[in-house]
Amino acid sequence: MSSKMQSSNNIAQARRTVQQLRIEANIERIKVSKASADLMHYCNEHAKYDPLLMGIPASENPFKDKKPCTIL
Amino acid sequence: MGEMEQMKKEAEALKTQIEAARKAAHDTDMASAASGVAPAPRVQLKTRRTLKGHLAKIYAMHWCTDNRLMVSASQDGKLLIWDSHTGNKVNAVPLKSSWVMTCAYAPSGNLVASGGLDNMCTVYNLKTPVIKTVKELDAHTGYLSCARFLSDTEILTSSGDTTCALWDLETGKQKTVFLNHVGDCMCLSLSPDMNSFVSGACDSLAKLWDIRDGQCKQTFQGHTSDINAISFYPSANAIITGSDDCTCKMYDIRADQEVICYQDAALNSGVTSLDLSASGRLIFAGYDDFNCNIWDSLKGEKVGELKEKKKSLSWREC
C-alpha cells in the first residue's frame, strides 16, 4: 500500500472515530439516582414473579419429582 | 493544522465532553442508592435435573421461549434438544464442524442455529420430518461466538472478526454489518423489544447498537479485559457484563455509565457466562474456577454459590 493510500485510510478511520464520538457525546443522560430508583422499582414490582428469588410452590414446580403412583 | 491533527484534537475534546457529562450524571451509585433495600431472600436452590448425554465439553446452551425445551452444543459435534421437564433428549443434530461455540433456539421453536470455528452460522429446521439444514450463513472472517434469532427470518451473530451481523434467513445474506469494535466480539444480547442489542468484545468494551440503522449508539467502558458474557436486564434499561478481569458490571443505558461492579478480592478467575433471574434481582455468573456465584444485582453483594460441577461453567441460563 502506498503511503498516500495508508494516510488516507488513517484519515478515513479518524473521521469515523470522530463521527462515532459525536453521536455518543450528543445523547441525553439521566442521573444515576433516577436510573437506580427505576431499577429498584422494577425489581420490587417483579419479585413476586421470580421463582429463583421467592421460591415456587411444589404444585407449580414442573421440575419437582413427582411421587411414584401405585396402580391399584 | 493538518486534518489528522484537527481530528485527533476533536476526538480528545469529545471524549472529555462525554466523561464530564457522565460525571455530572453520577450523583450516586447503584449500591448506595439500594442501601435501604431489604437483602434478597435466601432461597434454597436445588439441582432438579442433570442432563447427561454429551461426550465432550459443552460450550453453550439456550432455552426455547416455552421455558421447557432447550438446545445445547458440544464439541462432540452435536446439538442436543432437551425436554427439561422430563430430562429426555428430544432431538440430536449432528454438526458438520464439531468446533461449535454457540447455539440458539428461535422464538418460534421451529429453528435452531449453531456456529464456531467454522466461521459460519448454520440454521436447522426442527419441524421437518428429518431435521434439515436450511441455511449456512457464510460471510464472517472469524469464528462465530454468539447467535440469536429475532424471528424465523432474521438472526444476529457476533464474530471473532470484530463485527456483528444481522442476516436475512431467506436469502442467506447479511442485511446489516455492525462495525465498531476493535477486538473479537464474544457475546451479544437482544433487547426485549428487539430494536437494539448489546455486544461485548475483547477490546473490553460493551456497545449498544440500533438493529435497524446499524449504528453504534453508546459505548460502555470500565472493564480491563475481554467481555465474555453480556445480558440485558429484564427492564431493558441496563445491561450486565462479565469479563476476564474477574468482575461483572452493571451499566445503566440511560445514565450511559457503569453503576455497580460485582467483585470480590477472593475472586481471581475470569467470568465466562452469566444470566439473570426473572426480576433481574439475582445474577448468576459462571467463572473459570468452576464456580457459579450468585450476586444481588441491586446491592452488589454475593448472596450464594452453585457449587457442583467439576469443570469450568461455560453457560448459565435462567
Short mmCIF file of N, CA and C in Angstrom, two decimals, chain B residues 101-240:
data_model
loop_
_atom_site.label_atom_id
_atom_site.label_comp_id
_atom_site.label_asym_id
_atom_site.label_seq_id
_atom_site.Cartn_x
_atom_site.Cartn_y
_atom_site.Cartn_z
N MET B 101 -19.19 -23.17 19.11
CA MET B 101 -19.01 -22.25 20.23
C MET B 101 -20.32 -21.65 20.72
N THR B 102 -21.36 -21.75 19.88
CA THR B 102 -22.62 -21.14 20.27
C THR B 102 -23.80 -21.90 19.68
N CYS B 103 -24.96 -21.76 20.31
CA CYS B 103 -26.18 -22.31 19.74
C CYS B 103 -27.33 -21.39 20.13
N ALA B 104 -28.41 -21.49 19.36
CA ALA B 104 -29.55 -20.62 19.63
C ALA B 104 -30.84 -21.31 19.25
N TYR B 105 -31.92 -20.97 19.96
CA TYR B 105 -33.25 -21.50 19.69
C TYR B 105 -34.09 -20.34 19.18
N ALA B 106 -34.77 -20.53 18.06
CA ALA B 106 -35.62 -19.46 17.54
C ALA B 106 -36.85 -19.29 18.45
N PRO B 107 -37.37 -18.06 18.59
CA PRO B 107 -38.52 -17.85 19.46
C PRO B 107 -39.72 -18.73 19.09
N SER B 108 -39.86 -19.07 17.82
CA SER B 108 -40.98 -19.91 17.38
C SER B 108 -40.82 -21.36 17.80
N GLY B 109 -39.56 -21.76 18.10
CA GLY B 109 -39.32 -23.17 18.39
C GLY B 109 -39.08 -23.99 17.14
N ASN B 110 -39.18 -23.37 15.96
CA ASN B 110 -39.04 -24.12 14.71
C ASN B 110 -37.58 -24.36 14.31
N LEU B 111 -36.72 -23.43 14.66
CA LEU B 111 -35.34 -23.48 14.17
C LEU B 111 -34.34 -23.44 15.31
N VAL B 112 -33.17 -24.02 15.06
CA VAL B 112 -32.01 -23.82 15.95
C VAL B 112 -30.82 -23.45 15.06
N ALA B 113 -29.83 -22.85 15.69
CA ALA B 113 -28.64 -22.45 14.94
C ALA B 113 -27.39 -22.80 15.74
N SER B 114 -26.29 -22.98 15.04
CA SER B 114 -25.02 -23.23 15.71
C SER B 114 -23.91 -22.60 14.89
N GLY B 115 -22.75 -22.43 15.54
CA GLY B 115 -21.60 -21.90 14.80
C GLY B 115 -20.39 -21.93 15.69
N GLY B 116 -19.21 -21.71 15.10
CA GLY B 116 -17.99 -21.73 15.88
C GLY B 116 -16.78 -21.45 15.02
N LEU B 117 -15.78 -22.31 15.12
CA LEU B 117 -14.53 -22.08 14.42
C LEU B 117 -14.63 -22.26 12.90
N ASP B 118 -15.79 -22.73 12.46
CA ASP B 118 -16.00 -22.82 11.00
C ASP B 118 -16.36 -21.46 10.41
N ASN B 119 -16.47 -20.43 11.26
CA ASN B 119 -16.80 -19.05 10.86
C ASN B 119 -18.21 -18.90 10.29
N MET B 120 -19.00 -19.97 10.40
CA MET B 120 -20.34 -19.94 9.81
C MET B 120 -21.40 -20.08 10.88
N CYS B 121 -22.62 -19.63 10.52
CA CYS B 121 -23.77 -19.89 11.36
C CYS B 121 -24.68 -20.81 10.55
N THR B 122 -24.93 -22.02 11.06
CA THR B 122 -25.77 -22.97 10.34
C THR B 122 -27.13 -23.03 11.03
N VAL B 123 -28.18 -22.94 10.24
CA VAL B 123 -29.54 -22.92 10.76
C VAL B 123 -30.25 -24.22 10.38
N TYR B 124 -30.90 -24.85 11.34
CA TYR B 124 -31.57 -26.13 11.13
C TYR B 124 -33.06 -26.00 11.41
N ASN B 125 -33.88 -26.70 10.61
CA ASN B 125 -35.31 -26.75 10.84
C ASN B 125 -35.64 -28.01 11.64
N LEU B 126 -36.20 -27.83 12.83
CA LEU B 126 -36.52 -28.97 13.67
C LEU B 126 -37.85 -29.61 13.33
N LYS B 127 -38.64 -28.91 12.50
CA LYS B 127 -40.02 -29.36 12.30
C LYS B 127 -40.24 -30.19 11.04
N THR B 128 -39.21 -30.28 10.20
CA THR B 128 -39.36 -31.16 9.03
C THR B 128 -39.23 -32.59 9.52
N PRO B 129 -39.81 -33.56 8.80
CA PRO B 129 -39.78 -34.96 9.25
C PRO B 129 -38.38 -35.44 9.64
N VAL B 130 -37.37 -35.02 8.86
CA VAL B 130 -35.99 -35.24 9.26
C VAL B 130 -35.37 -33.84 9.41
N ILE B 131 -34.61 -33.62 10.48
CA ILE B 131 -34.04 -32.28 10.71
C ILE B 131 -33.15 -31.89 9.54
N LYS B 132 -33.43 -30.71 8.97
CA LYS B 132 -32.70 -30.28 7.78
C LYS B 132 -31.89 -29.03 8.05
N THR B 133 -30.76 -28.94 7.37
CA THR B 133 -30.02 -27.67 7.39
C THR B 133 -30.74 -26.74 6.43
N VAL B 134 -31.20 -25.57 6.90
CA VAL B 134 -31.90 -24.68 5.99
C VAL B 134 -31.00 -23.59 5.41
N LYS B 135 -29.97 -23.22 6.15
CA LYS B 135 -29.06 -22.20 5.62
C LYS B 135 -27.69 -22.34 6.28
N GLU B 136 -26.67 -22.04 5.48
CA GLU B 136 -25.33 -21.89 6.05
C GLU B 136 -24.93 -20.44 5.80
N LEU B 137 -24.84 -19.66 6.88
CA LEU B 137 -24.57 -18.24 6.75
C LEU B 137 -23.07 -18.03 6.78
N ASP B 138 -22.53 -17.71 5.61
CA ASP B 138 -21.09 -17.73 5.43
C ASP B 138 -20.62 -16.38 4.95
N ALA B 139 -20.09 -15.56 5.85
CA ALA B 139 -19.52 -14.27 5.42
C ALA B 139 -18.54 -13.74 6.46
N HIS B 140 -18.71 -14.19 7.69
CA HIS B 140 -17.75 -13.76 8.71
C HIS B 140 -16.38 -14.30 8.38
N THR B 141 -15.35 -13.52 8.75
CA THR B 141 -13.98 -13.95 8.51
C THR B 141 -13.30 -14.35 9.81
N GLY B 142 -14.13 -14.57 10.84
CA GLY B 142 -13.61 -15.03 12.12
C GLY B 142 -14.63 -15.96 12.74
N TYR B 143 -14.29 -16.54 13.88
CA TYR B 143 -15.18 -17.53 14.50
C TYR B 143 -16.50 -16.92 14.91
N LEU B 144 -17.53 -17.78 14.96
CA LEU B 144 -18.84 -17.34 15.41
C LEU B 144 -18.90 -17.52 16.92
N SER B 145 -19.01 -16.42 17.66
CA SER B 145 -19.01 -16.53 19.12
C SER B 145 -20.43 -16.60 19.69
N CYS B 146 -21.40 -16.00 19.01
CA CYS B 146 -22.77 -15.99 19.53
C CYS B 146 -23.76 -15.78 18.40
N ALA B 147 -24.95 -16.35 18.54
CA ALA B 147 -26.02 -16.14 17.56
C ALA B 147 -27.34 -16.03 18.30
N ARG B 148 -28.24 -15.14 17.84
CA ARG B 148 -29.55 -15.04 18.45
C ARG B 148 -30.57 -14.74 17.36
N PHE B 149 -31.66 -15.55 17.33
CA PHE B 149 -32.74 -15.34 16.37
C PHE B 149 -33.61 -14.17 16.80
N LEU B 150 -33.99 -13.34 15.82
CA LEU B 150 -35.03 -12.35 16.10
C LEU B 150 -36.38 -12.97 15.77
N SER B 151 -36.37 -13.85 14.74
CA SER B 151 -37.59 -14.49 14.25
C SER B 151 -37.13 -15.65 13.38
N ASP B 152 -38.06 -16.28 12.67
CA ASP B 152 -37.66 -17.34 11.75
C ASP B 152 -37.00 -16.79 10.48
N THR B 153 -36.97 -15.47 10.34
CA THR B 153 -36.38 -14.90 9.12
C THR B 153 -35.16 -14.02 9.36
N GLU B 154 -34.83 -13.77 10.62
CA GLU B 154 -33.66 -12.93 10.90
C GLU B 154 -32.85 -13.48 12.06
N ILE B 155 -31.54 -13.40 11.94
CA ILE B 155 -30.68 -13.84 13.04
C ILE B 155 -29.51 -12.87 13.18
N LEU B 156 -29.08 -12.65 14.42
CA LEU B 156 -27.95 -11.78 14.74
C LEU B 156 -26.76 -12.64 15.11
N THR B 157 -25.58 -12.29 14.65
CA THR B 157 -24.39 -13.05 15.03
C THR B 157 -23.30 -12.10 15.51
N SER B 158 -22.40 -12.63 16.35
CA SER B 158 -21.21 -11.88 16.73
C SER B 158 -20.01 -12.75 16.37
N SER B 159 -18.91 -12.12 16.02
CA SER B 159 -17.79 -12.90 15.49
C SER B 159 -16.42 -12.44 15.97
N GLY B 160 -15.48 -13.36 15.92
CA GLY B 160 -14.08 -13.06 16.20
C GLY B 160 -13.47 -12.11 15.17
N ASP B 161 -14.21 -11.85 14.08
CA ASP B 161 -13.70 -10.88 13.09
C ASP B 161 -14.00 -9.44 13.50
N THR B 162 -14.46 -9.25 14.74
CA THR B 162 -14.79 -7.96 15.39
C THR B 162 -16.12 -7.34 14.95
N THR B 163 -16.85 -8.06 14.09
CA THR B 163 -18.14 -7.50 13.66
C THR B 163 -19.30 -8.31 14.22
N CYS B 164 -20.47 -7.68 14.21
CA CYS B 164 -21.72 -8.40 14.42
C CYS B 164 -22.50 -8.23 13.12
N ALA B 165 -23.45 -9.12 12.88
CA ALA B 165 -24.20 -9.01 11.63
C ALA B 165 -25.64 -9.45 11.82
N LEU B 166 -26.52 -8.80 11.07
CA LEU B 166 -27.93 -9.20 11.01
C LEU B 166 -28.12 -9.87 9.66
N TRP B 167 -28.65 -11.10 9.67
CA TRP B 167 -28.80 -11.88 8.44
C TRP B 167 -30.26 -12.04 8.07
N ASP B 168 -30.50 -12.10 6.77
CA ASP B 168 -31.82 -12.45 6.24
C ASP B 168 -31.78 -13.95 5.99
N LEU B 169 -32.63 -14.70 6.69
CA LEU B 169 -32.58 -16.14 6.56
C LEU B 169 -33.19 -16.65 5.26
N GLU B 170 -33.93 -15.79 4.57
CA GLU B 170 -34.49 -16.24 3.29
C GLU B 170 -33.43 -16.19 2.20
N THR B 171 -32.60 -15.15 2.22
CA THR B 171 -31.55 -15.03 1.19
C THR B 171 -30.22 -15.60 1.66
N GLY B 172 -30.06 -15.72 2.96
CA GLY B 172 -28.78 -16.20 3.49
C GLY B 172 -27.70 -15.13 3.48
N LYS B 173 -28.10 -13.88 3.25
CA LYS B 173 -27.11 -12.79 3.15
C LYS B 173 -27.18 -11.86 4.37
N GLN B 174 -26.07 -11.14 4.60
CA GLN B 174 -26.06 -10.16 5.68
C GLN B 174 -26.85 -8.93 5.24
N LYS B 175 -27.80 -8.51 6.11
CA LYS B 175 -28.57 -7.28 5.82
C LYS B 175 -27.81 -6.08 6.35
N THR B 176 -27.23 -6.25 7.51
CA THR B 176 -26.55 -5.15 8.19
C THR B 176 -25.30 -5.69 8.87
N VAL B 177 -24.20 -4.95 8.76
CA VAL B 177 -22.99 -5.33 9.48
C VAL B 177 -22.70 -4.23 10.49
N PHE B 178 -22.45 -4.64 11.72
CA PHE B 178 -22.25 -3.67 12.80
C PHE B 178 -20.75 -3.55 13.05
N LEU B 179 -20.21 -2.41 12.65
CA LEU B 179 -18.75 -2.21 12.70
C LEU B 179 -18.42 -1.18 13.74
N ASN B 180 -17.60 -1.52 14.69
CA ASN B 180 -17.04 -0.51 15.60
C ASN B 180 -16.07 -1.10 16.60
N HIS B 181 -16.30 -2.36 16.98
CA HIS B 181 -15.38 -2.99 17.93
C HIS B 181 -14.00 -3.14 17.30
N VAL B 182 -12.96 -3.10 18.15
CA VAL B 182 -11.61 -3.33 17.64
C VAL B 182 -11.02 -4.61 18.22
N GLY B 183 -11.88 -5.43 18.82
CA GLY B 183 -11.42 -6.73 19.30
C GLY B 183 -12.48 -7.75 18.96
N ASP B 184 -12.15 -9.04 19.10
CA ASP B 184 -13.11 -10.12 18.82
C ASP B 184 -14.40 -9.87 19.58
N CYS B 185 -15.54 -9.98 18.90
CA CYS B 185 -16.82 -9.90 19.60
C CYS B 185 -17.10 -11.25 20.22
N MET B 186 -17.38 -11.28 21.50
CA MET B 186 -17.52 -12.54 22.21
C MET B 186 -18.96 -12.90 22.54
N CYS B 187 -19.84 -11.89 22.62
CA CYS B 187 -21.19 -12.19 23.11
C CYS B 187 -22.14 -11.09 22.67
N LEU B 188 -23.42 -11.44 22.64
CA LEU B 188 -24.41 -10.41 22.36
C LEU B 188 -25.70 -10.71 23.10
N SER B 189 -26.51 -9.68 23.31
CA SER B 189 -27.80 -9.86 23.96
C SER B 189 -28.81 -8.94 23.29
N LEU B 190 -29.96 -9.50 22.92
CA LEU B 190 -31.02 -8.75 22.27
C LEU B 190 -31.85 -8.00 23.30
N SER B 191 -32.26 -6.78 22.98
CA SER B 191 -33.14 -6.08 23.91
C SER B 191 -34.51 -6.75 23.87
N PRO B 192 -35.27 -6.66 24.96
CA PRO B 192 -36.60 -7.30 24.99
C PRO B 192 -37.49 -6.86 23.82
N ASP B 193 -37.39 -5.59 23.37
CA ASP B 193 -38.23 -5.15 22.25
C ASP B 193 -37.61 -5.43 20.90
N MET B 194 -36.42 -6.05 20.90
CA MET B 194 -35.73 -6.46 19.67
C MET B 194 -35.38 -5.33 18.71
N ASN B 195 -35.37 -4.07 19.21
CA ASN B 195 -34.95 -2.98 18.34
C ASN B 195 -33.47 -2.69 18.48
N SER B 196 -32.87 -3.21 19.55
CA SER B 196 -31.45 -2.99 19.74
C SER B 196 -30.80 -4.23 20.35
N PHE B 197 -29.47 -4.22 20.37
CA PHE B 197 -28.76 -5.29 21.04
C PHE B 197 -27.47 -4.71 21.59
N VAL B 198 -26.88 -5.44 22.53
CA VAL B 198 -25.57 -5.07 23.06
C VAL B 198 -24.58 -6.17 22.76
N SER B 199 -23.34 -5.77 22.57
CA SER B 199 -22.27 -6.74 22.28
C SER B 199 -21.12 -6.49 23.25
N GLY B 200 -20.40 -7.57 23.57
CA GLY B 200 -19.21 -7.44 24.41
C GLY B 200 -18.03 -7.99 23.63
N ALA B 201 -16.88 -7.38 23.79
CA ALA B 201 -15.75 -7.79 22.95
C ALA B 201 -14.43 -7.84 23.71
N CYS B 202 -13.40 -8.33 23.01
CA CYS B 202 -12.07 -8.44 23.60
C CYS B 202 -11.38 -7.08 23.70
N ASP B 203 -12.03 -6.03 23.19
CA ASP B 203 -11.49 -4.68 23.38
C ASP B 203 -11.95 -4.11 24.72
N SER B 204 -12.56 -4.96 25.56
CA SER B 204 -13.05 -4.63 26.91
C SER B 204 -14.22 -3.64 26.91
N LEU B 205 -14.85 -3.45 25.75
CA LEU B 205 -15.97 -2.53 25.65
C LEU B 205 -17.27 -3.28 25.39
N ALA B 206 -18.36 -2.69 25.90
CA ALA B 206 -19.69 -3.17 25.53
C ALA B 206 -20.31 -2.07 24.69
N LYS B 207 -21.02 -2.45 23.65
CA LYS B 207 -21.62 -1.44 22.76
C LYS B 207 -23.10 -1.71 22.57
N LEU B 208 -23.87 -0.63 22.52
CA LEU B 208 -25.31 -0.71 22.26
C LEU B 208 -25.53 -0.33 20.80
N TRP B 209 -26.27 -1.15 20.08
CA TRP B 209 -26.50 -0.94 18.65
C TRP B 209 -27.98 -0.82 18.32
N ASP B 210 -28.30 0.00 17.34
CA ASP B 210 -29.66 0.05 16.79
C ASP B 210 -29.68 -0.99 15.67
N ILE B 211 -30.57 -1.99 15.80
CA ILE B 211 -30.59 -3.08 14.81
C ILE B 211 -30.94 -2.58 13.42
N ARG B 212 -31.88 -1.64 13.35
CA ARG B 212 -32.36 -1.23 12.02
C ARG B 212 -31.40 -0.31 11.29
N ASP B 213 -30.78 0.67 11.99
CA ASP B 213 -29.90 1.55 11.21
C ASP B 213 -28.42 1.17 11.31
N GLY B 214 -28.13 0.11 12.07
CA GLY B 214 -26.75 -0.39 12.10
C GLY B 214 -25.79 0.46 12.90
N GLN B 215 -26.33 1.47 13.57
CA GLN B 215 -25.48 2.44 14.26
C GLN B 215 -25.12 2.00 15.67
N CYS B 216 -23.85 2.23 16.05
CA CYS B 216 -23.47 2.06 17.45
C CYS B 216 -23.94 3.32 18.17
N LYS B 217 -24.81 3.16 19.15
CA LYS B 217 -25.40 4.31 19.85
C LYS B 217 -24.60 4.71 21.08
N GLN B 218 -24.09 3.72 21.80
CA GLN B 218 -23.39 4.01 23.04
C GLN B 218 -22.28 3.00 23.23
N THR B 219 -21.21 3.44 23.93
CA THR B 219 -20.10 2.55 24.25
C THR B 219 -19.90 2.59 25.76
N PHE B 220 -19.79 1.42 26.38
CA PHE B 220 -19.63 1.32 27.83
C PHE B 220 -18.25 0.82 28.15
N GLN B 221 -17.49 1.64 28.88
CA GLN B 221 -16.14 1.22 29.24
C GLN B 221 -16.04 0.99 30.74
N GLY B 222 -14.90 0.41 31.16
CA GLY B 222 -14.70 0.16 32.57
C GLY B 222 -14.00 -1.17 32.80
N HIS B 223 -14.36 -2.16 31.99
CA HIS B 223 -13.66 -3.45 32.13
C HIS B 223 -12.23 -3.29 31.66
N THR B 224 -11.36 -4.14 32.21
CA THR B 224 -9.94 -4.06 31.85
C THR B 224 -9.49 -5.31 31.10
N SER B 225 -10.47 -6.12 30.69
CA SER B 225 -10.12 -7.27 29.88
C SER B 225 -11.33 -7.70 29.06
N ASP B 226 -11.19 -8.80 28.32
CA ASP B 226 -12.25 -9.28 27.42
C ASP B 226 -13.59 -9.39 28.15
N ILE B 227 -14.65 -8.98 27.48
CA ILE B 227 -16.00 -9.20 28.00
C ILE B 227 -16.50 -10.49 27.35
N ASN B 228 -16.72 -11.52 28.18
CA ASN B 228 -17.12 -12.82 27.66
C ASN B 228 -18.62 -13.06 27.67
N ALA B 229 -19.33 -12.29 28.51
CA ALA B 229 -20.76 -12.54 28.67
C ALA B 229 -21.49 -11.22 28.85
N ILE B 230 -22.70 -11.16 28.32
CA ILE B 230 -23.46 -9.91 28.40
C ILE B 230 -24.95 -10.23 28.40
N SER B 231 -25.73 -9.45 29.13
CA SER B 231 -27.17 -9.68 29.13
C SER B 231 -27.91 -8.39 29.42
N PHE B 232 -29.02 -8.20 28.74
CA PHE B 232 -29.91 -7.09 29.08
C PHE B 232 -30.58 -7.40 30.40
N TYR B 233 -30.77 -6.40 31.20
CA TYR B 233 -31.61 -6.51 32.39
C TYR B 233 -33.04 -6.63 31.86
N PRO B 234 -33.91 -7.38 32.57
CA PRO B 234 -35.28 -7.53 32.04
C PRO B 234 -36.03 -6.21 31.85
N SER B 235 -35.66 -5.16 32.61
CA SER B 235 -36.32 -3.86 32.43
C SER B 235 -35.88 -3.18 31.14
N ALA B 236 -34.84 -3.70 30.52
CA ALA B 236 -34.27 -3.17 29.27
C ALA B 236 -33.50 -1.87 29.44
N ASN B 237 -33.41 -1.32 30.65
CA ASN B 237 -32.69 -0.07 30.86
C ASN B 237 -31.26 -0.26 31.32
N ALA B 238 -30.86 -1.50 31.52
CA ALA B 238 -29.49 -1.73 31.99
C ALA B 238 -28.95 -3.00 31.35
N ILE B 239 -27.63 -3.15 31.41
CA ILE B 239 -27.01 -4.38 30.93
C ILE B 239 -26.01 -4.86 31.98
N ILE B 240 -25.81 -6.17 31.99
CA ILE B 240 -24.82 -6.76 32.89
C ILE B 240 -23.75 -7.40 32.01
#
